[in-house]
PDB file of C-alpha atoms in Angstrom:
ATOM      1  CA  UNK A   1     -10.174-106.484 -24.125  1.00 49.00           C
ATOM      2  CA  UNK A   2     -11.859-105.895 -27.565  1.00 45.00           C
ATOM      3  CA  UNK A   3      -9.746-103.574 -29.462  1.00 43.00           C
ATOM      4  CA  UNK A   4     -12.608-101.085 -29.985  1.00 44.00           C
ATOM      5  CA  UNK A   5     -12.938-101.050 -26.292  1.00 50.00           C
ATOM      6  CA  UNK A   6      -9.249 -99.975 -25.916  1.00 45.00           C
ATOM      7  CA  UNK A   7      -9.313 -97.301 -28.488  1.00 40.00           C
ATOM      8  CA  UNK A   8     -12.284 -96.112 -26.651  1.00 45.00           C
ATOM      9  CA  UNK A   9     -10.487 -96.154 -23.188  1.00 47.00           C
ATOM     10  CA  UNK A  10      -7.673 -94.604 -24.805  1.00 44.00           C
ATOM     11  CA  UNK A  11      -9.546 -91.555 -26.202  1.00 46.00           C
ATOM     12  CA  UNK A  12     -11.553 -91.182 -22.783  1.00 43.00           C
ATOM     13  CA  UNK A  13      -8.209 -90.783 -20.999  1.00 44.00           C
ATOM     14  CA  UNK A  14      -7.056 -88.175 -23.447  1.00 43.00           C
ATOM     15  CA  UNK A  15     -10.284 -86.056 -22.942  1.00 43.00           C
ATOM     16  CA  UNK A  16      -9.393 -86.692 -18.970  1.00 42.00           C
ATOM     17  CA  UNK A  17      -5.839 -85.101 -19.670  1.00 40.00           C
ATOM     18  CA  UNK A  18      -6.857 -82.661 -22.080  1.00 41.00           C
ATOM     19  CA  UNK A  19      -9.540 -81.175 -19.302  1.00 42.00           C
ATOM     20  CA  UNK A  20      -6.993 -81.400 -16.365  1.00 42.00           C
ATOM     21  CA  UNK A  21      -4.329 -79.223 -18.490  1.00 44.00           C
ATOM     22  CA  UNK A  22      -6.714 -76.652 -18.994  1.00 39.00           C
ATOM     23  CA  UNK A  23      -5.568 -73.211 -17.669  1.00 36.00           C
ATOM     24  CA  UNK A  24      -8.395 -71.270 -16.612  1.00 38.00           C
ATOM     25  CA  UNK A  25      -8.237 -67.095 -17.462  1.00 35.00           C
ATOM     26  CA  UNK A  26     -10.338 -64.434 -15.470  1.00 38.00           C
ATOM     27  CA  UNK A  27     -10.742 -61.154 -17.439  1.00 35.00           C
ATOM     28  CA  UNK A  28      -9.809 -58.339 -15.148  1.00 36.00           C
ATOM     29  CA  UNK A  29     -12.535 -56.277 -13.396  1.00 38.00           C
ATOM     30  CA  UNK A  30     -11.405 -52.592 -15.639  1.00 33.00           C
ATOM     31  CA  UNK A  31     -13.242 -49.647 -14.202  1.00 37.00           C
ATOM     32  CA  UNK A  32     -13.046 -46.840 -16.074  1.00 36.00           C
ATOM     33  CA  UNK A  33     -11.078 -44.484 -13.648  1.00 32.00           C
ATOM     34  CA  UNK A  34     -12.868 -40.936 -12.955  1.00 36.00           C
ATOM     35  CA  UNK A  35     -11.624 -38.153 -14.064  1.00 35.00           C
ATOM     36  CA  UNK A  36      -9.605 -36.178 -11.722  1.00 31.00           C
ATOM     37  CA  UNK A  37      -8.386 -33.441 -13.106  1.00 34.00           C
ATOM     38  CA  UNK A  38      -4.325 -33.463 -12.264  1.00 28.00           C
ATOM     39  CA  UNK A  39      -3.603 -30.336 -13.735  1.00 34.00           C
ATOM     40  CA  UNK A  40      -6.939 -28.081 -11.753  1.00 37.00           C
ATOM     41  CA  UNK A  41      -5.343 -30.210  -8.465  1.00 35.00           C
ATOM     42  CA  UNK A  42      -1.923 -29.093  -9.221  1.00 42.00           C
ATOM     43  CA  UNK A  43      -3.400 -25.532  -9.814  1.00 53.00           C
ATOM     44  CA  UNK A  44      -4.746 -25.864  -6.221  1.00 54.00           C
ATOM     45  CA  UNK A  45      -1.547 -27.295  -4.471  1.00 59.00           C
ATOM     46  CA  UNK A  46       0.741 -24.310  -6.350  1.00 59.00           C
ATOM     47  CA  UNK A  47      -1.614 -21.644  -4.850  1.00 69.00           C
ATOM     48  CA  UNK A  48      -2.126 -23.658  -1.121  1.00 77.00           C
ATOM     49  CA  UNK A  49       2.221 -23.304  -1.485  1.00 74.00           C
ATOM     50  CA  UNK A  50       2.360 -20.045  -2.475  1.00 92.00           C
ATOM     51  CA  UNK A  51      -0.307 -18.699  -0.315  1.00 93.00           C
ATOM     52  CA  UNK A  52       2.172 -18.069   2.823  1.00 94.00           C
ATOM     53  CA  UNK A  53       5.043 -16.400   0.701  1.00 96.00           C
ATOM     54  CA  UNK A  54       2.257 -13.930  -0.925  1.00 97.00           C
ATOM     55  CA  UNK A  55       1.023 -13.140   2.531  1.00 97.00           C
ATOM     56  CA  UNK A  56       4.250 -12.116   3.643  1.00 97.00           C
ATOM     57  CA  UNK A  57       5.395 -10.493   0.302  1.00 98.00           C
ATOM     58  CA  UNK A  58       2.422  -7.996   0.154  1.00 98.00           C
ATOM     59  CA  UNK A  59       2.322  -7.362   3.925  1.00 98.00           C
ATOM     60  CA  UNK A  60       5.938  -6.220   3.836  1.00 98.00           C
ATOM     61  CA  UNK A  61       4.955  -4.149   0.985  1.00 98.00           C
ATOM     62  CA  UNK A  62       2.488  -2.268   3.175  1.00 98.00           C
ATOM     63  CA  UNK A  63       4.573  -2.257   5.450  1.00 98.00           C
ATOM     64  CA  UNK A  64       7.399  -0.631   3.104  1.00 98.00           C
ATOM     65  CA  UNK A  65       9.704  -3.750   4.871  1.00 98.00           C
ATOM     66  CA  UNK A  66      12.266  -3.876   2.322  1.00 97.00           C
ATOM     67  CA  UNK A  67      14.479  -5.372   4.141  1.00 97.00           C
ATOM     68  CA  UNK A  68      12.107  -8.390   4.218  1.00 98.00           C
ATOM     69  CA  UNK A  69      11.652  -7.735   0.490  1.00 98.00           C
ATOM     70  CA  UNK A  70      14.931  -7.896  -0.066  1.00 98.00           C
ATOM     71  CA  UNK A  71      15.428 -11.520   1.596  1.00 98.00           C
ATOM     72  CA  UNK A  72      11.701 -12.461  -0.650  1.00 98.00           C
ATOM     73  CA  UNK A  73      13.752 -11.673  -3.500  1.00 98.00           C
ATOM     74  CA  UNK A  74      15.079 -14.136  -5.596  1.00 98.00           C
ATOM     75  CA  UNK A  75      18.733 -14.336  -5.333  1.00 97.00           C
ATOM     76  CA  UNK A  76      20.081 -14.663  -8.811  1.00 97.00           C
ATOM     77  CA  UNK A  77      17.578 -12.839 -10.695  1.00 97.00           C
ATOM     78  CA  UNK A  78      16.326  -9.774  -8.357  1.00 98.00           C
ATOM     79  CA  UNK A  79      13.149  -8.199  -9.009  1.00 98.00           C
ATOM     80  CA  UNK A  80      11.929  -6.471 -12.407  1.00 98.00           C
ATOM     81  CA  UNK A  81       9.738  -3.839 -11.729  1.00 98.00           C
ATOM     82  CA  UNK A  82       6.944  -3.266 -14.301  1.00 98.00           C
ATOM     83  CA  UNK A  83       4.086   0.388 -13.866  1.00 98.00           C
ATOM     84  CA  UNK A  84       1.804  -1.315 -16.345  1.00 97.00           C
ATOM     85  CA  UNK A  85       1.025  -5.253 -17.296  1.00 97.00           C
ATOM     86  CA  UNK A  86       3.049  -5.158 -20.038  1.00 97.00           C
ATOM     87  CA  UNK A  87       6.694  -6.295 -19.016  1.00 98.00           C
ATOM     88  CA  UNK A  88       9.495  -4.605 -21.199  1.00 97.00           C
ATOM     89  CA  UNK A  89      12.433  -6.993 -20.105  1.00 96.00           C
ATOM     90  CA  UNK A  90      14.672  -4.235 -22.295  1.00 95.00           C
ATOM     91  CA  UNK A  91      13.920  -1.069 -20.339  1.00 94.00           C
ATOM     92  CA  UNK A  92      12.006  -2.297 -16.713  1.00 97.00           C
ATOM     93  CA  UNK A  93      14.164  -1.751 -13.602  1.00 98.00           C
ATOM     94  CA  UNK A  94      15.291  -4.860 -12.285  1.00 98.00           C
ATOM     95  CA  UNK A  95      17.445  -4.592  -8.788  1.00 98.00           C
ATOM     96  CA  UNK A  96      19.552  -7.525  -7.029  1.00 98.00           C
ATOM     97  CA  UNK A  97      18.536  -8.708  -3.143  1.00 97.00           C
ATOM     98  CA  UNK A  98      21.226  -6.943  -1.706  1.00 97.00           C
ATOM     99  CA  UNK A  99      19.887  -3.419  -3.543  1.00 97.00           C
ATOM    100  CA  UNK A 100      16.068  -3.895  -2.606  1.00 98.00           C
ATOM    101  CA  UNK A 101      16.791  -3.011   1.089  1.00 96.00           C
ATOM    102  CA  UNK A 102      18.036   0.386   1.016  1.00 97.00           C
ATOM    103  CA  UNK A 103      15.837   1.620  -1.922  1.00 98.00           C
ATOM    104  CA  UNK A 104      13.289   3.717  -0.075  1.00 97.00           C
ATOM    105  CA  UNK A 105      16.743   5.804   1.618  1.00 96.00           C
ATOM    106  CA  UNK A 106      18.117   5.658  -2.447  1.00 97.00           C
ATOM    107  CA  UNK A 107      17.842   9.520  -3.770  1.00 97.00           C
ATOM    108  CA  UNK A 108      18.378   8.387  -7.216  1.00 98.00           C
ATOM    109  CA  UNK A 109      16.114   9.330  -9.820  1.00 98.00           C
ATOM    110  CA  UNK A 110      15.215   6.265 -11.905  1.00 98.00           C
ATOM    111  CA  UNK A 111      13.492   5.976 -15.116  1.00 98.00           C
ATOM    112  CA  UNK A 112      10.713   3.556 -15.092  1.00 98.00           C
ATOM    113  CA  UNK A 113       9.085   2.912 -18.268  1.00 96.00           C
ATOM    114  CA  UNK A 114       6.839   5.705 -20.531  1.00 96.00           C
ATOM    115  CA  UNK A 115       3.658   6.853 -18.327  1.00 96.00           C
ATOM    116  CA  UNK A 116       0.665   6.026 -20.197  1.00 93.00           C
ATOM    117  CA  UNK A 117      -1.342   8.219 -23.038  1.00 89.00           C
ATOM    118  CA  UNK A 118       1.175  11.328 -22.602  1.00 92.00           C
ATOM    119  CA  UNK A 119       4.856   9.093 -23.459  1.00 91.00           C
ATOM    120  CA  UNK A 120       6.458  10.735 -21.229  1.00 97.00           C
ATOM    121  CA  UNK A 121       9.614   9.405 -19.266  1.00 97.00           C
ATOM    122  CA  UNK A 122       8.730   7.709 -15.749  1.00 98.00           C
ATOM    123  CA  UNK A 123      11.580   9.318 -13.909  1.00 98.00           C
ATOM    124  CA  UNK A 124      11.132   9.365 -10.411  1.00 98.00           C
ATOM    125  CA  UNK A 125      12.431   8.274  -6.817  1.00 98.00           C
ATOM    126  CA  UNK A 126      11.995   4.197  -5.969  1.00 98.00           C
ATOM    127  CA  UNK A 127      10.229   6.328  -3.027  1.00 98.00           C
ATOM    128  CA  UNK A 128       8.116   7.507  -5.292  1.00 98.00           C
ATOM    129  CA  UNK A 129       7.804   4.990  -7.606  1.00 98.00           C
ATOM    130  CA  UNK A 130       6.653   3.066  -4.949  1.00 98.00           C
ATOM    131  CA  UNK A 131       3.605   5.295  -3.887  1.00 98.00           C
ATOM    132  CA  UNK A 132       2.748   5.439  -7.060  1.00 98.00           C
ATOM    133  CA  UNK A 133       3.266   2.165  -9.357  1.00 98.00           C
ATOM    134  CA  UNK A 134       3.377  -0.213  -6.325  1.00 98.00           C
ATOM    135  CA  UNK A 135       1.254   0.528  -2.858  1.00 98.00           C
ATOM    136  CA  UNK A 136      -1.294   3.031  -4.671  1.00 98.00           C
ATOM    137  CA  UNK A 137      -4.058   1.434  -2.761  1.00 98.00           C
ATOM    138  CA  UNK A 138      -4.262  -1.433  -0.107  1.00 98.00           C
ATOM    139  CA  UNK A 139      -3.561  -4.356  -2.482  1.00 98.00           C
ATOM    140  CA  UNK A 140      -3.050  -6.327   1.444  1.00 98.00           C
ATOM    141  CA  UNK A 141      -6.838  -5.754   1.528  1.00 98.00           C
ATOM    142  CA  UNK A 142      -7.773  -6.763  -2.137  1.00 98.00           C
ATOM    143  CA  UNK A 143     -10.982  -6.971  -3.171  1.00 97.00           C
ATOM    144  CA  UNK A 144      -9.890 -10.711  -4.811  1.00 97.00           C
ATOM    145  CA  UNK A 145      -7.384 -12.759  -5.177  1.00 96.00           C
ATOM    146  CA  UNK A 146      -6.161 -14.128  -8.311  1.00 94.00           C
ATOM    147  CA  UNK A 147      -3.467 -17.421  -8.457  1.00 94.00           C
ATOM    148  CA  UNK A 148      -2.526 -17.884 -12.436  1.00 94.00           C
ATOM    149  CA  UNK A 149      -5.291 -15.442 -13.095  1.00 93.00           C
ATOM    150  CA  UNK A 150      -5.579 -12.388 -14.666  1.00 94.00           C
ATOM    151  CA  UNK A 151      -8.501 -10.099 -13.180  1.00 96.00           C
ATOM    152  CA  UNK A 152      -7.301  -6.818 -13.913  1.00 93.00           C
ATOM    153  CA  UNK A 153      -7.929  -6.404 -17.882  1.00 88.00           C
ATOM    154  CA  UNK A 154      -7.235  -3.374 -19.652  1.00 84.00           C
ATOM    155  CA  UNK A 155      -5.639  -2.295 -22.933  1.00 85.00           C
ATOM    156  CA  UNK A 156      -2.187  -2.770 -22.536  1.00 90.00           C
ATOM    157  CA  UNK A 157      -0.942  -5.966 -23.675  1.00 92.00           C
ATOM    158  CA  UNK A 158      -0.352  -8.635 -20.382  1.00 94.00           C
ATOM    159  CA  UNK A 159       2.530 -10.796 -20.849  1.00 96.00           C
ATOM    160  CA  UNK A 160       3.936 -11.936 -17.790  1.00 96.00           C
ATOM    161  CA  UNK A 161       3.379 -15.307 -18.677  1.00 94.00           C
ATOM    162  CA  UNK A 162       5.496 -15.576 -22.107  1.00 96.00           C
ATOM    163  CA  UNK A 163       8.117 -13.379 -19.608  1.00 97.00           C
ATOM    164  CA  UNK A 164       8.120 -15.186 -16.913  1.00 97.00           C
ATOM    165  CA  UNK A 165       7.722 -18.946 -17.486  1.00 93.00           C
ATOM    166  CA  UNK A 166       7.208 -22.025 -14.734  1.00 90.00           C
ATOM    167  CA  UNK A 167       6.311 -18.976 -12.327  1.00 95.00           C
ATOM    168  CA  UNK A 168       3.217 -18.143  -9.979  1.00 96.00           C
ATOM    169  CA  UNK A 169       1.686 -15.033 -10.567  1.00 96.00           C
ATOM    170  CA  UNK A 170      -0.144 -13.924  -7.424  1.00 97.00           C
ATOM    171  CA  UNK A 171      -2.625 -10.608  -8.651  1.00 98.00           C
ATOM    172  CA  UNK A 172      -4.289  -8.303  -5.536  1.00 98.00           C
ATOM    173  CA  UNK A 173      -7.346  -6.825  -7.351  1.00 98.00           C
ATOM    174  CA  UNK A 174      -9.745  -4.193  -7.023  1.00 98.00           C
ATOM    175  CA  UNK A 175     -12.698  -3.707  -9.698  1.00 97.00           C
ATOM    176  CA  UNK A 176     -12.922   0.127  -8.986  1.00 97.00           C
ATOM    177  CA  UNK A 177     -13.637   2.427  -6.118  1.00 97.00           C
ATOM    178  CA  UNK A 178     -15.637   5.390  -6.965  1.00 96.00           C
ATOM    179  CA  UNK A 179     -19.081   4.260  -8.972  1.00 95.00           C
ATOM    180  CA  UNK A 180     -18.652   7.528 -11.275  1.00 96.00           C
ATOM    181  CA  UNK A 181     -15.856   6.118 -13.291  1.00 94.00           C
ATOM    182  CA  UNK A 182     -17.961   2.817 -13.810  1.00 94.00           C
ATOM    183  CA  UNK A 183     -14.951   0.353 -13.163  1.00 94.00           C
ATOM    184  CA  UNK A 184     -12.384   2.568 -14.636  1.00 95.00           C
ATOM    185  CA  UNK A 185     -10.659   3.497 -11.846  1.00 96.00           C
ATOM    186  CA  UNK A 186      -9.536  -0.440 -11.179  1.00 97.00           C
ATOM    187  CA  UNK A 187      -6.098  -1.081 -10.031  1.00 97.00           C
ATOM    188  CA  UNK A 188      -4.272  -4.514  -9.936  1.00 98.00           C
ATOM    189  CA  UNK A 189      -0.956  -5.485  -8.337  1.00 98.00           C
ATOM    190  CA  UNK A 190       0.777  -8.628  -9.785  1.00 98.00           C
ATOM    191  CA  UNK A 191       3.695 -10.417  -7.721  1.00 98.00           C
ATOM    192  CA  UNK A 192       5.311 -13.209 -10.098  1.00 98.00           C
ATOM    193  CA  UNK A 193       7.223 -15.816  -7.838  1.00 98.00           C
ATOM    194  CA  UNK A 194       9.795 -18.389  -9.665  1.00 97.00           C
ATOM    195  CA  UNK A 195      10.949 -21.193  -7.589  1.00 95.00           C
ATOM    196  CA  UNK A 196      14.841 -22.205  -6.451  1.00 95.00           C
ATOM    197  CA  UNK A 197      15.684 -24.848  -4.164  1.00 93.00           C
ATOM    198  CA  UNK A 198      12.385 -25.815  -3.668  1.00 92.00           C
ATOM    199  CA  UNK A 199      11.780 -21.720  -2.474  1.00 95.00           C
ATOM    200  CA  UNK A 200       9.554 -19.514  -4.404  1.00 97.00           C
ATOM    201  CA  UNK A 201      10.900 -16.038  -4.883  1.00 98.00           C
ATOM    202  CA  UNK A 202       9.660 -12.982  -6.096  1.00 98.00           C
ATOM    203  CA  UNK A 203      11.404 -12.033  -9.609  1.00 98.00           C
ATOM    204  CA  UNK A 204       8.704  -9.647 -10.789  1.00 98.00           C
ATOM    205  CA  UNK A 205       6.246  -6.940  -9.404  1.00 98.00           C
ATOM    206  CA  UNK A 206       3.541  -5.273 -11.821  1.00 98.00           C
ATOM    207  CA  UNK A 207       1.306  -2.505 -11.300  1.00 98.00           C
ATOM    208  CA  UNK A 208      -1.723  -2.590 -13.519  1.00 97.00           C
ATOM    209  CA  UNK A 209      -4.532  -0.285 -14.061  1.00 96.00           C
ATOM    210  CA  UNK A 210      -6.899   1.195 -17.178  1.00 94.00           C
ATOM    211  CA  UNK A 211      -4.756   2.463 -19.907  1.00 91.00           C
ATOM    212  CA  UNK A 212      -5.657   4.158 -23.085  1.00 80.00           C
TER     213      UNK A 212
END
């Protein structure tokens, strides 16, 4: 064999190699992914959860069932109870489980918070306190619904969310009931629920309405 031939041969059979060592890539087939908004989906699960707990919390309030309040309650932190949105952790009554039950039969005169325009003291009966700054009107019959939503807007500064944090507020809202005071006459009632154990609890309750 001429030696051109071989060094011809030679670099045939290293093109032959080359080729056979090859390793072939395939570019993945990347779809953009649609967006599907976790955190509205999340939103939607927390309120499906709740929705059951609510149900019983507000029927037992129109029911004045405080004995099934009292087992709603959460167990470590009781209930705070608020007569306007703003929640004064300082000076708002907050009672254990064990008390809610036998507040309606408690005599005790409480004091509540300021009433609002004149300042004076809220100092009343849970009895009354209740048919006034709780179960005014038939929240269990609420015009809407609101889950992480506040419907009921007044003047008075709403905080329940800086106060009350990885909670669901549940609000029972009406826009107003007699067409004279052109929505004035609104009224909202706000249940917070925190979870424990994998329960959610009510550890708040806020009546709302128009304030000056």
């Amino acid at each position: 064999m001429k030696k051109t031939d071989a060094v011809l041969l030679f670099i045939v059979l290293i093109i032959l190699l080359t080729a056979c060592g090859t390793v072939q890539t395939r570019t993945p087939d990347i779809r953009p992914t649609e967006d599907t908004n976790i955190e509205e989906k999340n939103d939607e699960k927390k309120s499906d959860l709740i929705n059951e707990t609510a149900r019983e919390a507000i029927n037992a309030l129109k029911d004045k069932d405080m004995e099934k309040i009292s087992k709603l309650v959460h167990p470590e932190k009781g209930v705070r109870f608020s007569p306007y949105a703003y929640v004064d952790v300082k000076n708002d009554m907050v009672f254990a489980a064990d008390d809610v039950k036998d507040l309606l039969s408690d005599n005790t005169i409480y004091t509540w918070g300021s009433y609002d325009g004149i300042g004076d003291p809220i100092e009343l009966t849970f009895e009354d306190y209740y048919n006034r700054f709780i179960y005014d009107v038939d929240f269990a019959n609420a015009e809407q619904i609101g889950y992480n939503e506040i419907l009921g807007k007044g003047n008075t500064i709403e905080n329940s969310a800086e106060v009350y944090k990885d909670s669901m507020v549940v609000e029972y809202y009406f826009s107003g009931f007699d067409p004279q005071y052109d929505g004035m006459d609104w009224r909202s009632l706000r249940i917070v629920f925190e979870k424990s154990k994998d329960i959610w609890y009510i550890v708040g309750i806020i009546h709302d309405q128009w304030t000056i």
